[in-house]
mmCIF file of C-alpha atoms in Angstrom:
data_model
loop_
_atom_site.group_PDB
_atom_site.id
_atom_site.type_symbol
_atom_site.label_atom_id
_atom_site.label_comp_id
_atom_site.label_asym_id
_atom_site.label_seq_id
_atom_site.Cartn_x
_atom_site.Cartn_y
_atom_site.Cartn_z
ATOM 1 C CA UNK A 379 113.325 126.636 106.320
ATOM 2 C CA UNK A 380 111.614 123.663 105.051
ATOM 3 C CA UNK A 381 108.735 121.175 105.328
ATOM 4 C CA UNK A 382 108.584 117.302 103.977
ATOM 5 C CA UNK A 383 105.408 116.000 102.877
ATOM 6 C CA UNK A 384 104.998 112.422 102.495
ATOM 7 C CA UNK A 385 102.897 109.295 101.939
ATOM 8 C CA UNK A 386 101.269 107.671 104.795
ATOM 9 C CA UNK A 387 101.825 104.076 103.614
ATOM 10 C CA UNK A 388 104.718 104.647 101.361
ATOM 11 C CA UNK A 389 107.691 106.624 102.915
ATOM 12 C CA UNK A 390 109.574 106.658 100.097
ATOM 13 C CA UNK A 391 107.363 108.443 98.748
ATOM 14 C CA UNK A 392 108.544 112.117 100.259
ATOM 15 C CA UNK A 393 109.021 115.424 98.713
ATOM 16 C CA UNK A 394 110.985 118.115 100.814
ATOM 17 C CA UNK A 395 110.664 121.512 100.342
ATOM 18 C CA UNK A 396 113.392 124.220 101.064
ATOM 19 C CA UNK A 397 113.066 128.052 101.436
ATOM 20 C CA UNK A 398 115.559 130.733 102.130
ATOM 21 C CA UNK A 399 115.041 132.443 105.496
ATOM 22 C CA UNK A 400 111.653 134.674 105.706
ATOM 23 C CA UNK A 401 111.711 133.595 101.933
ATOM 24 C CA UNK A 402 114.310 135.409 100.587
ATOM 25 C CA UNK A 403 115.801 139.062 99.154
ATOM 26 C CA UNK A 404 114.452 142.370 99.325
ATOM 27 C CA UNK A 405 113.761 143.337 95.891
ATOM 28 C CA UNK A 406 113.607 139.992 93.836
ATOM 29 C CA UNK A 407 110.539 137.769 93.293
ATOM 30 C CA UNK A 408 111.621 134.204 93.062
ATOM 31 C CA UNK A 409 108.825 131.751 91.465
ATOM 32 C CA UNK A 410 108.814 127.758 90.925
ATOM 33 C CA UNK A 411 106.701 125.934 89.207
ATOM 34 C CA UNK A 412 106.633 121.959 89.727
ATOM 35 C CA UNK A 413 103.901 120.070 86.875
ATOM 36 C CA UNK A 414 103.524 116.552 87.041
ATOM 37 C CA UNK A 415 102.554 113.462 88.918
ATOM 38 C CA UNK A 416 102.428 113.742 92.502
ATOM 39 C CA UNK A 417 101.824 110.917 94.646
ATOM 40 C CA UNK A 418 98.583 109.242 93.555
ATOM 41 C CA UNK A 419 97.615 112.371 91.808
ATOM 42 C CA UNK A 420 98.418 114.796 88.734
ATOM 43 C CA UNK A 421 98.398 118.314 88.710
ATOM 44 C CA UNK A 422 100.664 121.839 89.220
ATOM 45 C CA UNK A 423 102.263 123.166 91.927
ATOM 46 C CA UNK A 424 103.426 126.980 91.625
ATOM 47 C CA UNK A 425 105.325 129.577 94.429
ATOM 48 C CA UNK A 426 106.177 132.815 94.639
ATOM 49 C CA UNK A 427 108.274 134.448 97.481
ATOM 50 C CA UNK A 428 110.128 137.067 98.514
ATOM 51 C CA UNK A 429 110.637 139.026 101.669
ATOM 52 C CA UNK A 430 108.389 138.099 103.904
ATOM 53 C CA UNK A 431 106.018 136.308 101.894
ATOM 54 C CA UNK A 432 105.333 132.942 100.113
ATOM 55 C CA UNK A 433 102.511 132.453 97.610
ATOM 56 C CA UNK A 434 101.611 128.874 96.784
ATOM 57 C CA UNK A 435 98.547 127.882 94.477
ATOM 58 C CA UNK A 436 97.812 124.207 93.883
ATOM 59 C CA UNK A 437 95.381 122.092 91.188
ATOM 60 C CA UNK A 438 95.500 118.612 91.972
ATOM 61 C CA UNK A 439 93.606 115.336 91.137
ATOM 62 C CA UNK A 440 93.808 112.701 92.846
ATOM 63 C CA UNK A 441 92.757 108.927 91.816
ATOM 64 C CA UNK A 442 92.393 107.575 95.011
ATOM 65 C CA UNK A 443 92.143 108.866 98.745
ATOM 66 C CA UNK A 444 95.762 110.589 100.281
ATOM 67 C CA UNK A 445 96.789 110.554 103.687
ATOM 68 C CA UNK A 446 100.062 112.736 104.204
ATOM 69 C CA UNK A 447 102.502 113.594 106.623
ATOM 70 C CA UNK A 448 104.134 116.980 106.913
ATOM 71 C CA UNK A 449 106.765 117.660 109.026
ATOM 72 C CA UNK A 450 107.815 121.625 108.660
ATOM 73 C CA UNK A 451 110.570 123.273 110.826
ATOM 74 C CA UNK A 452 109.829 127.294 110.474
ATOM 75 C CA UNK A 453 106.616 129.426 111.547
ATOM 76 C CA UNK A 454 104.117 130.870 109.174
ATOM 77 C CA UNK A 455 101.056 132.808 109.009
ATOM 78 C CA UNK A 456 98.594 131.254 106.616
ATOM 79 C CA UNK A 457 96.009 132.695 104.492
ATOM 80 C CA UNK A 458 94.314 129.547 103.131
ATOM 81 C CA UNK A 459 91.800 129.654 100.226
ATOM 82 C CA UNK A 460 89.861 126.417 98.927
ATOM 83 C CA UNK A 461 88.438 126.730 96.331
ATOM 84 C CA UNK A 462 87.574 123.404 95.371
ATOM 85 C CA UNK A 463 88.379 119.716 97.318
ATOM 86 C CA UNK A 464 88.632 118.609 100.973
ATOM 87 C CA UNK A 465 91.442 118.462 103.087
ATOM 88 C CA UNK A 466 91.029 117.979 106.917
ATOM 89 C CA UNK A 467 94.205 117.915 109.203
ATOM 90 C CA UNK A 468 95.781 117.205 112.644
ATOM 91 C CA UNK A 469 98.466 118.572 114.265
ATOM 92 C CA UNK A 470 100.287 116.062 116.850
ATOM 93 C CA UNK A 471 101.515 118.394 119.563
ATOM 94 C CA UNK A 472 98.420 120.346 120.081
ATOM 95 C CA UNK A 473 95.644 117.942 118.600
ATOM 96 C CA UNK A 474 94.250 121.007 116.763
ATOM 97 C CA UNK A 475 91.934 119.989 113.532
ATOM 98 C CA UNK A 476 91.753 121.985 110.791
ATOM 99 C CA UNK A 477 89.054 121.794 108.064
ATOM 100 C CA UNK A 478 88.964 122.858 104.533
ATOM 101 C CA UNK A 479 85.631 123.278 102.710
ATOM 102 C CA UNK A 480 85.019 124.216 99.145
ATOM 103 C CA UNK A 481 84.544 127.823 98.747
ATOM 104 C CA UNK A 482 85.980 128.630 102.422
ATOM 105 C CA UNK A 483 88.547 130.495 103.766
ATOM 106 C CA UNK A 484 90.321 131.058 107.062
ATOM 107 C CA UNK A 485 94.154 132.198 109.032
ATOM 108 C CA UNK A 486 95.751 129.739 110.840
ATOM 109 C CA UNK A 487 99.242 130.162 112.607
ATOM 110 C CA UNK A 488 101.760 127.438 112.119
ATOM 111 C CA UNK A 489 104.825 126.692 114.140
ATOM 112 C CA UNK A 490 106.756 123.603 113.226
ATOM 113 C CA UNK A 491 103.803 122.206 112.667
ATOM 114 C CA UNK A 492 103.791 118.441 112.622
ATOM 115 C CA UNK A 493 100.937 115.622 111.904
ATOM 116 C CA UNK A 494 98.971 114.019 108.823
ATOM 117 C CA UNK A 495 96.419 115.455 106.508
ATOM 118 C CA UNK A 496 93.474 113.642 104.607
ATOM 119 C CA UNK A 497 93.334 114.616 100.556
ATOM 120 C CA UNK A 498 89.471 113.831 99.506
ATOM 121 C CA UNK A 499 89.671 111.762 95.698
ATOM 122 C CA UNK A 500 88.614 112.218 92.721
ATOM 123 C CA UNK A 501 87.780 115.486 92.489
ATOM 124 C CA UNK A 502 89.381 118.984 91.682
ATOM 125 C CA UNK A 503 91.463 120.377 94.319
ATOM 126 C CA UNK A 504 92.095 124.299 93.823
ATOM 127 C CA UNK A 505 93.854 125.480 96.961
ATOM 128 C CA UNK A 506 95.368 129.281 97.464
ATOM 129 C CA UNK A 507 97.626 130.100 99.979
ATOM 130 C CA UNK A 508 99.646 132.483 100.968
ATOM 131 C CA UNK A 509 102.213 132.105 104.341
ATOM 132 C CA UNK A 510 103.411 135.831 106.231
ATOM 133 C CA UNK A 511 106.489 136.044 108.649
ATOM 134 C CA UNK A 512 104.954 136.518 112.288
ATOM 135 C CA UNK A 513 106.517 139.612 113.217
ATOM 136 C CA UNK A 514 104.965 141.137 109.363
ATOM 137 C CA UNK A 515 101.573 139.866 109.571
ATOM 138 C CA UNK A 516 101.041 141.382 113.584
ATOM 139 C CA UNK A 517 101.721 144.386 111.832
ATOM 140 C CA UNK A 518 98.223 144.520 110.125
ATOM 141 C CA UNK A 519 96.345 142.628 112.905
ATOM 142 C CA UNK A 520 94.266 145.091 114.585
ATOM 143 C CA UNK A 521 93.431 145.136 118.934
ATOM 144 C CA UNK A 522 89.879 146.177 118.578
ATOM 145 C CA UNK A 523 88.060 142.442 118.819
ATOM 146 C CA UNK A 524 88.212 140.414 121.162
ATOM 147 C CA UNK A 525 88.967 137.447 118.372
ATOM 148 C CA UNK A 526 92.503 139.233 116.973
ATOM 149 C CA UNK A 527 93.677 140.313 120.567
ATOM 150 C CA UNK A 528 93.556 135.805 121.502
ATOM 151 C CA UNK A 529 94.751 135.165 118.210
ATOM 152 C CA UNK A 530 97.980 137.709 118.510
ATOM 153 C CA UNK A 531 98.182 136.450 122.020
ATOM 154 C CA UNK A 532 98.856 132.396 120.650
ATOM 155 C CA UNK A 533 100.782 133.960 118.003
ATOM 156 C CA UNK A 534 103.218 135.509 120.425
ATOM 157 C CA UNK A 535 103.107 132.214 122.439
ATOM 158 C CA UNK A 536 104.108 130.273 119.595
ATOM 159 C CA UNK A 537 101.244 128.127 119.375
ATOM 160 C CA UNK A 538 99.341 126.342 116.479
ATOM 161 C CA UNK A 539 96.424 127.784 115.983
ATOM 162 C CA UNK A 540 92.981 129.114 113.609
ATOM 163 C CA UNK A 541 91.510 132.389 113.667
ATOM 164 C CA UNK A 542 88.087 131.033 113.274
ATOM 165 C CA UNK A 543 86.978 127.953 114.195
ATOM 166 C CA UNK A 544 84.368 127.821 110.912
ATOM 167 C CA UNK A 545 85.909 128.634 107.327
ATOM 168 C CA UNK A 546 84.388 131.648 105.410
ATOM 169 C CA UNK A 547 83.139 131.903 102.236
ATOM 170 C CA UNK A 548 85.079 133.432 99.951
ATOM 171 C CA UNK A 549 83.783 136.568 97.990
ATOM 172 C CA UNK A 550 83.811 137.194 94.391
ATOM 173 C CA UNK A 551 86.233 140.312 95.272
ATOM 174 C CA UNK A 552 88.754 137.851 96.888
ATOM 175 C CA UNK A 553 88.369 135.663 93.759
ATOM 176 C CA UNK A 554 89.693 139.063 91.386
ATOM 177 C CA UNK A 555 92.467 140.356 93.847
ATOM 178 C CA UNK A 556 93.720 136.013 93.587
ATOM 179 C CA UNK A 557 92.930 136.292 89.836
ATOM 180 C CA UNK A 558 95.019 139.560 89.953
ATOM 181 C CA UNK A 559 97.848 137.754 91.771
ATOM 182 C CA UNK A 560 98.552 134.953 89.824
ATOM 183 C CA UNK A 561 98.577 136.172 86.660
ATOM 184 C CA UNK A 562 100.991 138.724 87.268
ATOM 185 C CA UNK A 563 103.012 139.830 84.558
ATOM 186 C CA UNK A 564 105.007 142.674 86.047
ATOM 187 C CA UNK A 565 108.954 142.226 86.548
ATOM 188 C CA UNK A 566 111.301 142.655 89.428
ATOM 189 C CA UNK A 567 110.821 145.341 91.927
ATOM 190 C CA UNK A 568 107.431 146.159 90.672
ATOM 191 C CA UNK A 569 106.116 142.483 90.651
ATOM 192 C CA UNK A 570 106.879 142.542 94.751
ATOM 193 C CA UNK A 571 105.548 146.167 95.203
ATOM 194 C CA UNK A 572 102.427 144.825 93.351
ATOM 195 C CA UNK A 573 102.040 141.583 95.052
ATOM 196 C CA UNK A 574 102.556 142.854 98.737
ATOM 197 C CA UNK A 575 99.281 145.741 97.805
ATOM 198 C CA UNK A 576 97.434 142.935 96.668
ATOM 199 C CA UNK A 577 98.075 140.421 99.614
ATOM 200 C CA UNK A 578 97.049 143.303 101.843
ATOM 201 C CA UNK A 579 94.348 144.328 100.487
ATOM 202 C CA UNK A 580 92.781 140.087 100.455
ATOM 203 C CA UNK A 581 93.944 140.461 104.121
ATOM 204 C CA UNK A 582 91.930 143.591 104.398
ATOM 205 C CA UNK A 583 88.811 141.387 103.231
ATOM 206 C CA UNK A 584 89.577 138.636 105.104
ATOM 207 C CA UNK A 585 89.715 140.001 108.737
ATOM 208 C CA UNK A 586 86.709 142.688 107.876
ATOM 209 C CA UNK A 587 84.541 139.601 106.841
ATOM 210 C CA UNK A 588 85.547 137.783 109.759
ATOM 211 C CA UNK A 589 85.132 140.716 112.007
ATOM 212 C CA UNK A 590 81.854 141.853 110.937
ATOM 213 C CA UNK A 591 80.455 138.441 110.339
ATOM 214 C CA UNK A 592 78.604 135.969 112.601
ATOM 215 C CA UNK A 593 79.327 132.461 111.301
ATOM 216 C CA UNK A 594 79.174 131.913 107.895
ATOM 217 C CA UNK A 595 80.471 128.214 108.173
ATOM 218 C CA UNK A 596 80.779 126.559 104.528
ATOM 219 C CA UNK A 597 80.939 123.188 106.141
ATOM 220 C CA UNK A 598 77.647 122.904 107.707
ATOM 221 C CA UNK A 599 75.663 121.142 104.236
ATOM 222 C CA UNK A 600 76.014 117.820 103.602
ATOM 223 C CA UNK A 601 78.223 116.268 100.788
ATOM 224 C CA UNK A 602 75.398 116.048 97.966
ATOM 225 C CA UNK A 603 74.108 119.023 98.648
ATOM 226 C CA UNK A 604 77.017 121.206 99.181
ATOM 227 C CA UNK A 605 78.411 119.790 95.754
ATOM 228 C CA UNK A 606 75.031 121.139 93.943
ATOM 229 C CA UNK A 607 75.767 124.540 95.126
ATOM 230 C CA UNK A 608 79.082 124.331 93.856
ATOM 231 C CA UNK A 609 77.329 123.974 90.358
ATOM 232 C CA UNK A 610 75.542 126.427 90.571
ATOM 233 C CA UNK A 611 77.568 129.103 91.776
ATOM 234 C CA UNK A 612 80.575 127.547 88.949
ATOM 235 C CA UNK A 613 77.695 128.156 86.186
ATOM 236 C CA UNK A 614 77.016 131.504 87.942
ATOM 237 C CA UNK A 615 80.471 132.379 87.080
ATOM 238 C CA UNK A 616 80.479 131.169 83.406
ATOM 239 C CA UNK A 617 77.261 133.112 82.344
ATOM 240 C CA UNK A 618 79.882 136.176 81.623
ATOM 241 C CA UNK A 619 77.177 138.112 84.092
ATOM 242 C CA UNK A 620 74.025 137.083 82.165
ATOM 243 C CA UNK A 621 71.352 136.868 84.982
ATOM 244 C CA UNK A 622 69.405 133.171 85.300
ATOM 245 C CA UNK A 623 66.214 132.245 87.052
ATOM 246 C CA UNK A 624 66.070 130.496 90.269
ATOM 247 C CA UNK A 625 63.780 127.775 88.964
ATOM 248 C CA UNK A 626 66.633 127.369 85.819
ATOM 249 C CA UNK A 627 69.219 127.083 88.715
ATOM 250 C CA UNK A 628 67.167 124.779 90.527
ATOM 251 C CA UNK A 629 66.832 122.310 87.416
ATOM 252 C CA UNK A 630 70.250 122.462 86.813
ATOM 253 C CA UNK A 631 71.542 121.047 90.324
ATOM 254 C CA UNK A 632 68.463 119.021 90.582
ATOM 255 C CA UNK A 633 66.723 120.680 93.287
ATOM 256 C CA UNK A 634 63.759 123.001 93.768
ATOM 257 C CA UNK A 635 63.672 126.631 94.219
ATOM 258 C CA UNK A 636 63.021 126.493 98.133
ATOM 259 C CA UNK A 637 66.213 124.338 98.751
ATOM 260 C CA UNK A 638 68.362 125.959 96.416
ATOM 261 C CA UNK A 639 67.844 129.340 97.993
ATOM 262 C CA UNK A 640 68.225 128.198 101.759
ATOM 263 C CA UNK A 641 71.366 126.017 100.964
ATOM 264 C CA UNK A 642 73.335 128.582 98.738
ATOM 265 C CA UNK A 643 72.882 131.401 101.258
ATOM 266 C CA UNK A 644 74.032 128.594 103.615
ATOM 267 C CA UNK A 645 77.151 127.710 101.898
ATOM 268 C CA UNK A 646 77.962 131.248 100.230
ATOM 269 C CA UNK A 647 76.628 133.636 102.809
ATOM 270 C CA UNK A 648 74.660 135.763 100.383
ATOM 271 C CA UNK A 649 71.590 134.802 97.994
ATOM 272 C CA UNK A 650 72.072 133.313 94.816
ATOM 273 C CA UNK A 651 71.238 136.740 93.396
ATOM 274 C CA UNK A 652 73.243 138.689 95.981
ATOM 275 C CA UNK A 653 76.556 136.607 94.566
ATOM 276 C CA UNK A 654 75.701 137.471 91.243
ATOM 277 C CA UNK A 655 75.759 141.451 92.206
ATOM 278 C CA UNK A 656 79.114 140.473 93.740
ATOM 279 C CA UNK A 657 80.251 139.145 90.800
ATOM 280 C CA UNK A 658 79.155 142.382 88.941
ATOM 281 C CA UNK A 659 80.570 144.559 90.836
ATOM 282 C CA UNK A 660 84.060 142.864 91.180
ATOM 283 C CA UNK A 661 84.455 142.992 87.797
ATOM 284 C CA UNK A 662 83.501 146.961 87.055
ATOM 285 C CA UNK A 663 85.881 147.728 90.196
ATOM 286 C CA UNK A 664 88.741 145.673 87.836
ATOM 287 C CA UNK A 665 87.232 147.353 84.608
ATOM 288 C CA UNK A 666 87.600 150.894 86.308
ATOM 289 C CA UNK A 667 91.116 150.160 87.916
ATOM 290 C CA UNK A 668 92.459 149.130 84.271
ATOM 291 C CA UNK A 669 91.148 152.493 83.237
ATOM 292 C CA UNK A 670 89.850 151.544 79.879
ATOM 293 C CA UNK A 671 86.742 152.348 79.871
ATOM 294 C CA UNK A 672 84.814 155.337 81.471
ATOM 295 C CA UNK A 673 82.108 154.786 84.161
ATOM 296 C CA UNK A 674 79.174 154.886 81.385
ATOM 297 C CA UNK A 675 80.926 152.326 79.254
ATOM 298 C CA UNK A 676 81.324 150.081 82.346
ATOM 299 C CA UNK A 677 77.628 150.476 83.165
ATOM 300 C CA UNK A 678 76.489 149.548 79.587
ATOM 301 C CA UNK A 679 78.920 146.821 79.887
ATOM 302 C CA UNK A 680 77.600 145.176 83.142
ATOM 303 C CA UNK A 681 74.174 145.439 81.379
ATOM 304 C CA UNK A 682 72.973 148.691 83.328
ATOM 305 C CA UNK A 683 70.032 150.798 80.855
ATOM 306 C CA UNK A 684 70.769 153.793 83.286
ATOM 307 C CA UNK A 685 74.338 154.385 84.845
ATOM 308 C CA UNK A 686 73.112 156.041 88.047
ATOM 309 C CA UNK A 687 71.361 152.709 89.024
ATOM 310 C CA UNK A 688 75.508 151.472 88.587
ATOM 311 C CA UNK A 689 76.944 153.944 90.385
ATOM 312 C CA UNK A 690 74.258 153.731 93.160
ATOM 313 C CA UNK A 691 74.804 149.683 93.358
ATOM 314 C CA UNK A 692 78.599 150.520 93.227
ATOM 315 C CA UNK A 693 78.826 152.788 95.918
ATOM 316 C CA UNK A 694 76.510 150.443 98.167
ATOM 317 C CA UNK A 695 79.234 147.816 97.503
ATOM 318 C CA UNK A 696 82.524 149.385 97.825
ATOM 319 C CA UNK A 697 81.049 152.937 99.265
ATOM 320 C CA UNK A 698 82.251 155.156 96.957
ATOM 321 C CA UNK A 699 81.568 156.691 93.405
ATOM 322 C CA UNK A 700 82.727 154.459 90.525
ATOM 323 C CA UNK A 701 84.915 157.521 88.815
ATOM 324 C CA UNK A 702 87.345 156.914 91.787
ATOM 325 C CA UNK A 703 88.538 154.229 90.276
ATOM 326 C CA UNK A 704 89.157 155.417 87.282
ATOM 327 C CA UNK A 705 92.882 156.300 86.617
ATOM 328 C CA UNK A 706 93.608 156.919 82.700
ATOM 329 C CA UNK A 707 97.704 158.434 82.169
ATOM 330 C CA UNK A 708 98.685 159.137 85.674
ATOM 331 C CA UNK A 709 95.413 161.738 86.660
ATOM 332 C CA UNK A 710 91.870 160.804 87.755
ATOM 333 C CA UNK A 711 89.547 160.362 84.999
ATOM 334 C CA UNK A 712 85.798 161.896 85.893
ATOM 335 C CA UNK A 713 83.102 160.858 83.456
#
């Protein structure tokens, strides 16, 4: 298994990839890490695979404008997550176009896929993927809509292909269970039985959002605008949960409270204060699955004066009481 990537205008500039078959061993999690300068850019590129599975998460900058070739020999499933920069690209055999937005997400099945893809400059490119054997991934695809039963049908026809035709944006529970992935620190056996319940369970929010959803396209705002949303969901995130007014938000991407509401439920799928409850509750479901701290300290923590208003706003989120999360020396912990 294998793909090249290289430069449109400068073929020797090529790097070519090489995997073991379905990605390797049973038991063992292989990683890579390559840091450095990449064709016109400078950045990290880090894997993880093992039976079944390859993990790949990428930080680039580029100085000027990249236009790649790729040229892969094996078939994946792909669970793509950008983050942050724009890549578009076409595959030559079946002319299919793929877009990635900032903040979107999306499936697409690969089979020797061949053809070029465009690397936007000079910004930040934060990309998340992770690629599933076929045969594995069919496994958790259910039959029930009508959008799984044609995708598993040009799956078993070997053809190139997206889930969705729009990307969707991508929760602040996705954003945890990637945090939770790469930095890892378990060992061995218990690194892959880790990594595989955490790749489910994204999968598990990917093709519920995508079934339940009507299109929450991240690509419909223009350039200018789209980047001020990315602000202001990025100083969302660095508040450390400390609520902010719309009209502060507004000031801060230059914009007024009317157009910052309408384009950030555009881009995001929720309201600028809906995200920030997502944000909240992400985090207590990570506080109460590290088991720390009981449900009351939790709810003080996320800034809650009463903790039944917590677990109410918990259990509308992930529909059940925050003490089942709690697990403190092998036995449920109630408050």
């Amino acid at each position: 298994m294998k793909i090249k990537l290289s430069h449109r205008e400068r073929r020797d500039m090529a790097v070519e990839i090489h995997y073991p078959n379905e990605y390797g061993g049973l038991e063992e999690v292989s990683e890579r890490l390559q840091s450095g300068k990449f064709f016109h850019g400078e950045g990290d590129y880090s894997e993880l695979f093992f039976k079944g599975f390859h993990i790949a998460r990428t930080t680039l900058l580029l100085k000027k404008p990249l236009l790649m070739e790729i040229d892969s020999n094996y078939q994946t499933v792909k669970m793509v997550f950008t983050f942050s920069g724009k890549i578009s690209a076409i595959e030559r055999q079946s002319n299919l176009q793929l877009e990635r937005m900032p903040n979107g997400h999306n499936i697409y099945h690969m089979n020797c896929f061949q053809g070029h893809s465009f690397w936007e400059a000079n910004k930040d490119i934060w990309l998340f993927e992770i690629n599933i054997i076929p045969e594995l991934f069919l496994k958790y695809l259910p039959s029930h809509n009508k959008r799984f039963k044609t995708f598993r049908e040009k799956i078993e026809r070997g053809e190139t292909c997206a889930l969705s035709n729009y990307d969707y944006c991508i929760t602040p529970a996705m954003q945890w269970i990637i945090r939770d992935i790469v930095t890892c620190e378990r060992t061995g056996f218990f690194k892959r039985m880790f990594l595989e319940n955490k790749i489910t369970e994204l999968l598990l929010l990917q093709l519920e959002q995508i079934s339940d959803s009507q299109r929450e396209a991240v690509a419909s705002l223009n350039n200018r605008l789209a980047d001020k949303m990315m602000i202001v969901k990025e100083y969302i995130e660095t508040r450390n949960l400390r609520s902010c007014s719309l009209s502060d938000l507004a000031k801060i991407a230059g914009t007024n409270e009317f157009t910052l509401k309408k384009a950030f439920k555009q881009m995001f799928g929720t309201t600028v204060f809906g995200y920030w409850n997502q944000l909240k509750m992400a985090e207590a479901k990570s506080l109460l699955t590290d088991g720390e701290l009981t449900v009351s300290e939790v709810s003080a923590h996320l800034g809650y004066k009463n903790p039944q208003h917590f677990t109410r706003a918990f259990k509308r989120t992930y529909g059940t009481v925050p003490s089942k999360w709690i697990y403190k020396s092998g036995m449920l912990h109630l408050d």
